[in-house]
Amino acid sequence: SFQIKAKRVTILDHHAQGFCAVIRHGERADNVPYEAMGIEMEEIQDPPLTPRGIDQAICTCKFFKQYFEENGYTDIVIESSPFLRSLQTASEVAKILGTKEIKINYLLSEWMKHSFFTSNPIHTLLLTTKGQEYVEQKYLGGVALNIDLSPKR
């Protein structure tokens, strides 16, 4: 999961207004025959998006871009869970909205289904095992991550 926060300033009454959207990630590779699709799965508990998932993210953020422009929202902040699929979804949104970074928020997460996660997956995520720069360059098209919201280890 990730969320978008935007602030709208109404000139007539000078009160700042906010908007918060929670958007689910696009289609994840472990829910499709990813090997046949040629999708690399570096970590089974941290699957990337499929091409369809990326298209879903782009479609969603085009809607939000139009909505924000029509309603005067500015100062957009994007927060994402550290899961790769959420980071990829957030990066597509960031690119289209012109936001330069994604804040990592470890409190944003999915339900830890016991049949899928046998333990806390945070230490197996690509962001943890491969590092911030690797994830930014390989999966996020260079969109920067801000890890200030990360838990102390």
PDB file of C-alpha atoms in Angstrom:
ATOM      1  CA  SER A   1       0.000   0.000   0.000  1.00  0.00           C
ATOM      2  CA  PHE A   2       0.979   3.568  -0.359  1.00  0.00           C
ATOM      3  CA  GLN A   3      -0.711   6.868   0.183  1.00  0.00           C
ATOM      4  CA  ILE A   4      -0.717  10.240  -1.480  1.00  0.00           C
ATOM      5  CA  LYS A   5      -1.162  13.423   0.469  1.00  0.00           C
ATOM      6  CA  ALA A   6      -1.761  16.732  -1.246  1.00  0.00           C
ATOM      7  CA  LYS A   7      -2.524  20.168   0.092  1.00  0.00           C
ATOM      8  CA  ARG A   8      -4.956  22.561  -1.549  1.00  0.00           C
ATOM      9  CA  VAL A   9      -4.904  26.223  -0.658  1.00  0.00           C
ATOM     10  CA  THR A  10      -8.148  28.118  -1.148  1.00  0.00           C
ATOM     11  CA  ILE A  11      -7.291  31.758  -1.812  1.00  0.00           C
ATOM     12  CA  LEU A  12     -10.659  33.147  -0.707  1.00  0.00           C
ATOM     13  CA  ASP A  13     -10.541  31.944   2.876  1.00  0.00           C
ATOM     14  CA  HIS A  14      -6.799  31.246   3.214  1.00  0.00           C
ATOM     15  CA  HIS A  15      -7.432  27.868   4.894  1.00  0.00           C
ATOM     16  CA  ALA A  16      -5.222  24.993   3.853  1.00  0.00           C
ATOM     17  CA  GLN A  17      -7.121  21.871   2.907  1.00  0.00           C
ATOM     18  CA  GLY A  18      -5.698  18.403   2.539  1.00  0.00           C
ATOM     19  CA  PHE A  19      -6.442  15.275   0.605  1.00  0.00           C
ATOM     20  CA  CYS A  20      -5.283  11.758   1.376  1.00  0.00           C
ATOM     21  CA  ALA A  21      -5.669   8.769  -0.946  1.00  0.00           C
ATOM     22  CA  VAL A  22      -4.714   5.194  -0.164  1.00  0.00           C
ATOM     23  CA  ILE A  23      -3.982   3.260  -3.341  1.00  0.00           C
ATOM     24  CA  ARG A  24      -3.391  -0.459  -3.602  1.00  0.00           C
ATOM     25  CA  HIS A  25      -0.426  -1.614  -5.668  1.00  0.00           C
ATOM     26  CA  GLY A  26      -0.856  -2.914  -9.200  1.00  0.00           C
ATOM     27  CA  GLU A  27      -0.882  -6.570 -10.245  1.00  0.00           C
ATOM     28  CA  ARG A  28       1.982  -8.445  -8.630  1.00  0.00           C
ATOM     29  CA  ALA A  29       4.133 -10.979 -10.448  1.00  0.00           C
ATOM     30  CA  ASP A  30       3.606 -13.848  -8.019  1.00  0.00           C
ATOM     31  CA  ASN A  31      -0.101 -13.959  -8.938  1.00  0.00           C
ATOM     32  CA  VAL A  32       0.594 -14.752 -12.616  1.00  0.00           C
ATOM     33  CA  PRO A  33       2.868 -17.190 -14.499  1.00  0.00           C
ATOM     34  CA  TYR A  34       5.759 -14.737 -14.150  1.00  0.00           C
ATOM     35  CA  GLU A  35       8.443 -17.062 -15.514  1.00  0.00           C
ATOM     36  CA  ALA A  36       6.527 -17.485 -18.773  1.00  0.00           C
ATOM     37  CA  MET A  37       6.152 -13.685 -18.910  1.00  0.00           C
ATOM     38  CA  GLY A  38       9.917 -13.227 -18.506  1.00  0.00           C
ATOM     39  CA  ILE A  39       9.611 -11.412 -15.168  1.00  0.00           C
ATOM     40  CA  GLU A  40      12.583 -11.748 -12.826  1.00  0.00           C
ATOM     41  CA  MET A  41      11.610 -12.625  -9.247  1.00  0.00           C
ATOM     42  CA  GLU A  42      14.577 -11.768  -7.039  1.00  0.00           C
ATOM     43  CA  GLU A  43      12.751 -12.433  -3.758  1.00  0.00           C
ATOM     44  CA  ILE A  44       9.548 -14.467  -3.584  1.00  0.00           C
ATOM     45  CA  GLN A  45       8.220 -12.461  -0.623  1.00  0.00           C
ATOM     46  CA  ASP A  46       8.887  -9.178  -2.445  1.00  0.00           C
ATOM     47  CA  PRO A  47       7.569  -9.650  -5.991  1.00  0.00           C
ATOM     48  CA  PRO A  48       7.689  -6.874  -8.593  1.00  0.00           C
ATOM     49  CA  LEU A  49       4.752  -5.633 -10.616  1.00  0.00           C
ATOM     50  CA  THR A  50       3.765  -7.197 -13.911  1.00  0.00           C
ATOM     51  CA  PRO A  51       3.569  -4.993 -17.015  1.00  0.00           C
ATOM     52  CA  ARG A  52      -0.188  -4.937 -16.398  1.00  0.00           C
ATOM     53  CA  GLY A  53       0.454  -3.775 -12.820  1.00  0.00           C
ATOM     54  CA  ILE A  54       2.586  -0.912 -14.118  1.00  0.00           C
ATOM     55  CA  ASP A  55      -0.170   0.043 -16.578  1.00  0.00           C
ATOM     56  CA  GLN A  56      -2.682  -0.017 -13.700  1.00  0.00           C
ATOM     57  CA  ALA A  57      -0.467   2.352 -11.699  1.00  0.00           C
ATOM     58  CA  ILE A  58      -0.096   4.722 -14.646  1.00  0.00           C
ATOM     59  CA  CYS A  59      -3.863   4.748 -15.278  1.00  0.00           C
ATOM     60  CA  THR A  60      -4.563   5.452 -11.607  1.00  0.00           C
ATOM     61  CA  CYS A  61      -2.086   8.300 -11.376  1.00  0.00           C
ATOM     62  CA  LYS A  62      -3.355   9.926 -14.571  1.00  0.00           C
ATOM     63  CA  PHE A  63      -6.735  10.127 -12.856  1.00  0.00           C
ATOM     64  CA  PHE A  64      -5.175  11.694  -9.754  1.00  0.00           C
ATOM     65  CA  LYS A  65      -3.107  14.137 -11.804  1.00  0.00           C
ATOM     66  CA  GLN A  66      -6.265  15.426 -13.491  1.00  0.00           C
ATOM     67  CA  TYR A  67      -8.140  15.522 -10.188  1.00  0.00           C
ATOM     68  CA  PHE A  68      -5.349  17.421  -8.416  1.00  0.00           C
ATOM     69  CA  GLU A  69      -5.023  19.942 -11.257  1.00  0.00           C
ATOM     70  CA  GLU A  70      -8.788  20.544 -11.448  1.00  0.00           C
ATOM     71  CA  ASN A  71      -9.051  21.016  -7.682  1.00  0.00           C
ATOM     72  CA  GLY A  72      -5.914  23.071  -7.070  1.00  0.00           C
ATOM     73  CA  TYR A  73      -3.949  20.547  -5.008  1.00  0.00           C
ATOM     74  CA  THR A  74      -0.238  21.227  -4.634  1.00  0.00           C
ATOM     75  CA  ASP A  75       2.592  20.118  -2.326  1.00  0.00           C
ATOM     76  CA  ILE A  76       2.110  16.439  -3.082  1.00  0.00           C
ATOM     77  CA  VAL A  77       3.708  13.913  -0.721  1.00  0.00           C
ATOM     78  CA  ILE A  78       3.860  10.211  -1.550  1.00  0.00           C
ATOM     79  CA  GLU A  79       4.416   7.602   1.147  1.00  0.00           C
ATOM     80  CA  SER A  80       4.860   3.898   0.427  1.00  0.00           C
ATOM     81  CA  SER A  81       5.368   0.654   2.252  1.00  0.00           C
ATOM     82  CA  PRO A  82       8.839  -0.832   1.683  1.00  0.00           C
ATOM     83  CA  PHE A  83       7.441  -3.688  -0.454  1.00  0.00           C
ATOM     84  CA  LEU A  84       8.756  -3.555  -4.028  1.00  0.00           C
ATOM     85  CA  ARG A  85       5.307  -3.722  -5.668  1.00  0.00           C
ATOM     86  CA  SER A  86       4.149  -0.713  -3.650  1.00  0.00           C
ATOM     87  CA  LEU A  87       7.347   1.205  -4.372  1.00  0.00           C
ATOM     88  CA  GLN A  88       6.954   0.533  -8.097  1.00  0.00           C
ATOM     89  CA  THR A  89       3.335   1.703  -8.025  1.00  0.00           C
ATOM     90  CA  ALA A  90       4.324   4.811  -6.073  1.00  0.00           C
ATOM     91  CA  SER A  91       7.197   5.553  -8.467  1.00  0.00           C
ATOM     92  CA  GLU A  92       4.846   5.575 -11.472  1.00  0.00           C
ATOM     93  CA  VAL A  93       2.614   8.007  -9.601  1.00  0.00           C
ATOM     94  CA  ALA A  94       5.610  10.157  -8.632  1.00  0.00           C
ATOM     95  CA  LYS A  95       6.842  10.353 -12.229  1.00  0.00           C
ATOM     96  CA  ILE A  96       3.495  11.509 -13.598  1.00  0.00           C
ATOM     97  CA  LEU A  97       2.763  13.909 -10.731  1.00  0.00           C
ATOM     98  CA  GLY A  98       6.282  15.351 -10.865  1.00  0.00           C
ATOM     99  CA  THR A  99       7.099  14.380  -7.289  1.00  0.00           C
ATOM    100  CA  LYS A 100      10.808  13.859  -6.749  1.00  0.00           C
ATOM    101  CA  GLU A 101      10.736  11.380  -3.875  1.00  0.00           C
ATOM    102  CA  ILE A 102       8.789   8.665  -2.120  1.00  0.00           C
ATOM    103  CA  LYS A 103       8.834   8.506   1.668  1.00  0.00           C
ATOM    104  CA  ILE A 104       9.138   4.979   3.045  1.00  0.00           C
ATOM    105  CA  ASN A 105       6.621   4.286   5.803  1.00  0.00           C
ATOM    106  CA  TYR A 106       6.986   0.912   7.509  1.00  0.00           C
ATOM    107  CA  LEU A 107       3.573   1.372   9.121  1.00  0.00           C
ATOM    108  CA  LEU A 108       1.933   1.005   5.708  1.00  0.00           C
ATOM    109  CA  SER A 109       1.711  -2.682   5.044  1.00  0.00           C
ATOM    110  CA  GLU A 110      -0.525  -5.494   4.033  1.00  0.00           C
ATOM    111  CA  TRP A 111      -2.131  -8.150   6.099  1.00  0.00           C
ATOM    112  CA  MET A 112       0.605 -10.651   6.897  1.00  0.00           C
ATOM    113  CA  LYS A 113      -1.210 -13.780   5.721  1.00  0.00           C
ATOM    114  CA  HIS A 114       0.359 -16.746   7.531  1.00  0.00           C
ATOM    115  CA  SER A 115       0.065 -19.053   4.529  1.00  0.00           C
ATOM    116  CA  PHE A 116       2.315 -16.661   2.567  1.00  0.00           C
ATOM    117  CA  PHE A 117       4.514 -15.081   5.245  1.00  0.00           C
ATOM    118  CA  THR A 118       5.972 -17.501   7.763  1.00  0.00           C
ATOM    119  CA  SER A 119       7.779 -14.649   9.516  1.00  0.00           C
ATOM    120  CA  ASN A 120       8.134 -10.882   9.281  1.00  0.00           C
ATOM    121  CA  PRO A 121       9.356 -10.276   5.695  1.00  0.00           C
ATOM    122  CA  ILE A 122      10.966  -6.849   6.271  1.00  0.00           C
ATOM    123  CA  HIS A 123      14.484  -8.313   6.425  1.00  0.00           C
ATOM    124  CA  THR A 124      13.993 -10.165   3.105  1.00  0.00           C
ATOM    125  CA  LEU A 125      12.705  -7.197   1.097  1.00  0.00           C
ATOM    126  CA  LEU A 126      14.904  -6.011  -1.763  1.00  0.00           C
ATOM    127  CA  LEU A 127      15.130  -2.571  -0.188  1.00  0.00           C
ATOM    128  CA  THR A 128      16.802  -4.236   2.805  1.00  0.00           C
ATOM    129  CA  THR A 129      18.898  -6.883   1.052  1.00  0.00           C
ATOM    130  CA  LYS A 130      19.999  -5.004  -2.092  1.00  0.00           C
ATOM    131  CA  GLY A 131      19.845  -1.438  -0.826  1.00  0.00           C
ATOM    132  CA  GLN A 132      18.177   1.835  -1.654  1.00  0.00           C
ATOM    133  CA  GLU A 133      20.290   2.785  -4.688  1.00  0.00           C
ATOM    134  CA  TYR A 134      19.809  -0.638  -6.307  1.00  0.00           C
ATOM    135  CA  VAL A 135      16.008  -0.490  -5.950  1.00  0.00           C
ATOM    136  CA  GLU A 136      15.849   3.136  -7.135  1.00  0.00           C
ATOM    137  CA  GLN A 137      17.853   2.422 -10.278  1.00  0.00           C
ATOM    138  CA  LYS A 138      16.582  -1.038 -11.245  1.00  0.00           C
ATOM    139  CA  TYR A 139      12.909  -0.733 -10.352  1.00  0.00           C
ATOM    140  CA  LEU A 140      11.927   2.895  -9.763  1.00  0.00           C
ATOM    141  CA  GLY A 141      13.390   4.671 -12.761  1.00  0.00           C
ATOM    142  CA  GLY A 142      15.599   6.755 -10.500  1.00  0.00           C
ATOM    143  CA  VAL A 143      12.781   8.139  -8.295  1.00  0.00           C
ATOM    144  CA  ALA A 144      14.422   8.836  -4.928  1.00  0.00           C
ATOM    145  CA  LEU A 145      13.418   7.133  -1.698  1.00  0.00           C
ATOM    146  CA  ASN A 146      13.360   8.987   1.600  1.00  0.00           C
ATOM    147  CA  ILE A 147      13.894   6.494   4.384  1.00  0.00           C
ATOM    148  CA  ASP A 148      13.524   8.965   7.268  1.00  0.00           C
ATOM    149  CA  LEU A 149      10.285   7.225   8.286  1.00  0.00           C
ATOM    150  CA  SER A 150      12.072   3.869   8.617  1.00  0.00           C
ATOM    151  CA  PRO A 151      12.084   2.079  11.959  1.00  0.00           C
ATOM    152  CA  LYS A 152      15.310   2.125  13.948  1.00  0.00           C
ATOM    153  CA  ARG A 153      17.084  -1.208  13.526  1.00  0.00           C
TER     154      ARG A 153
END
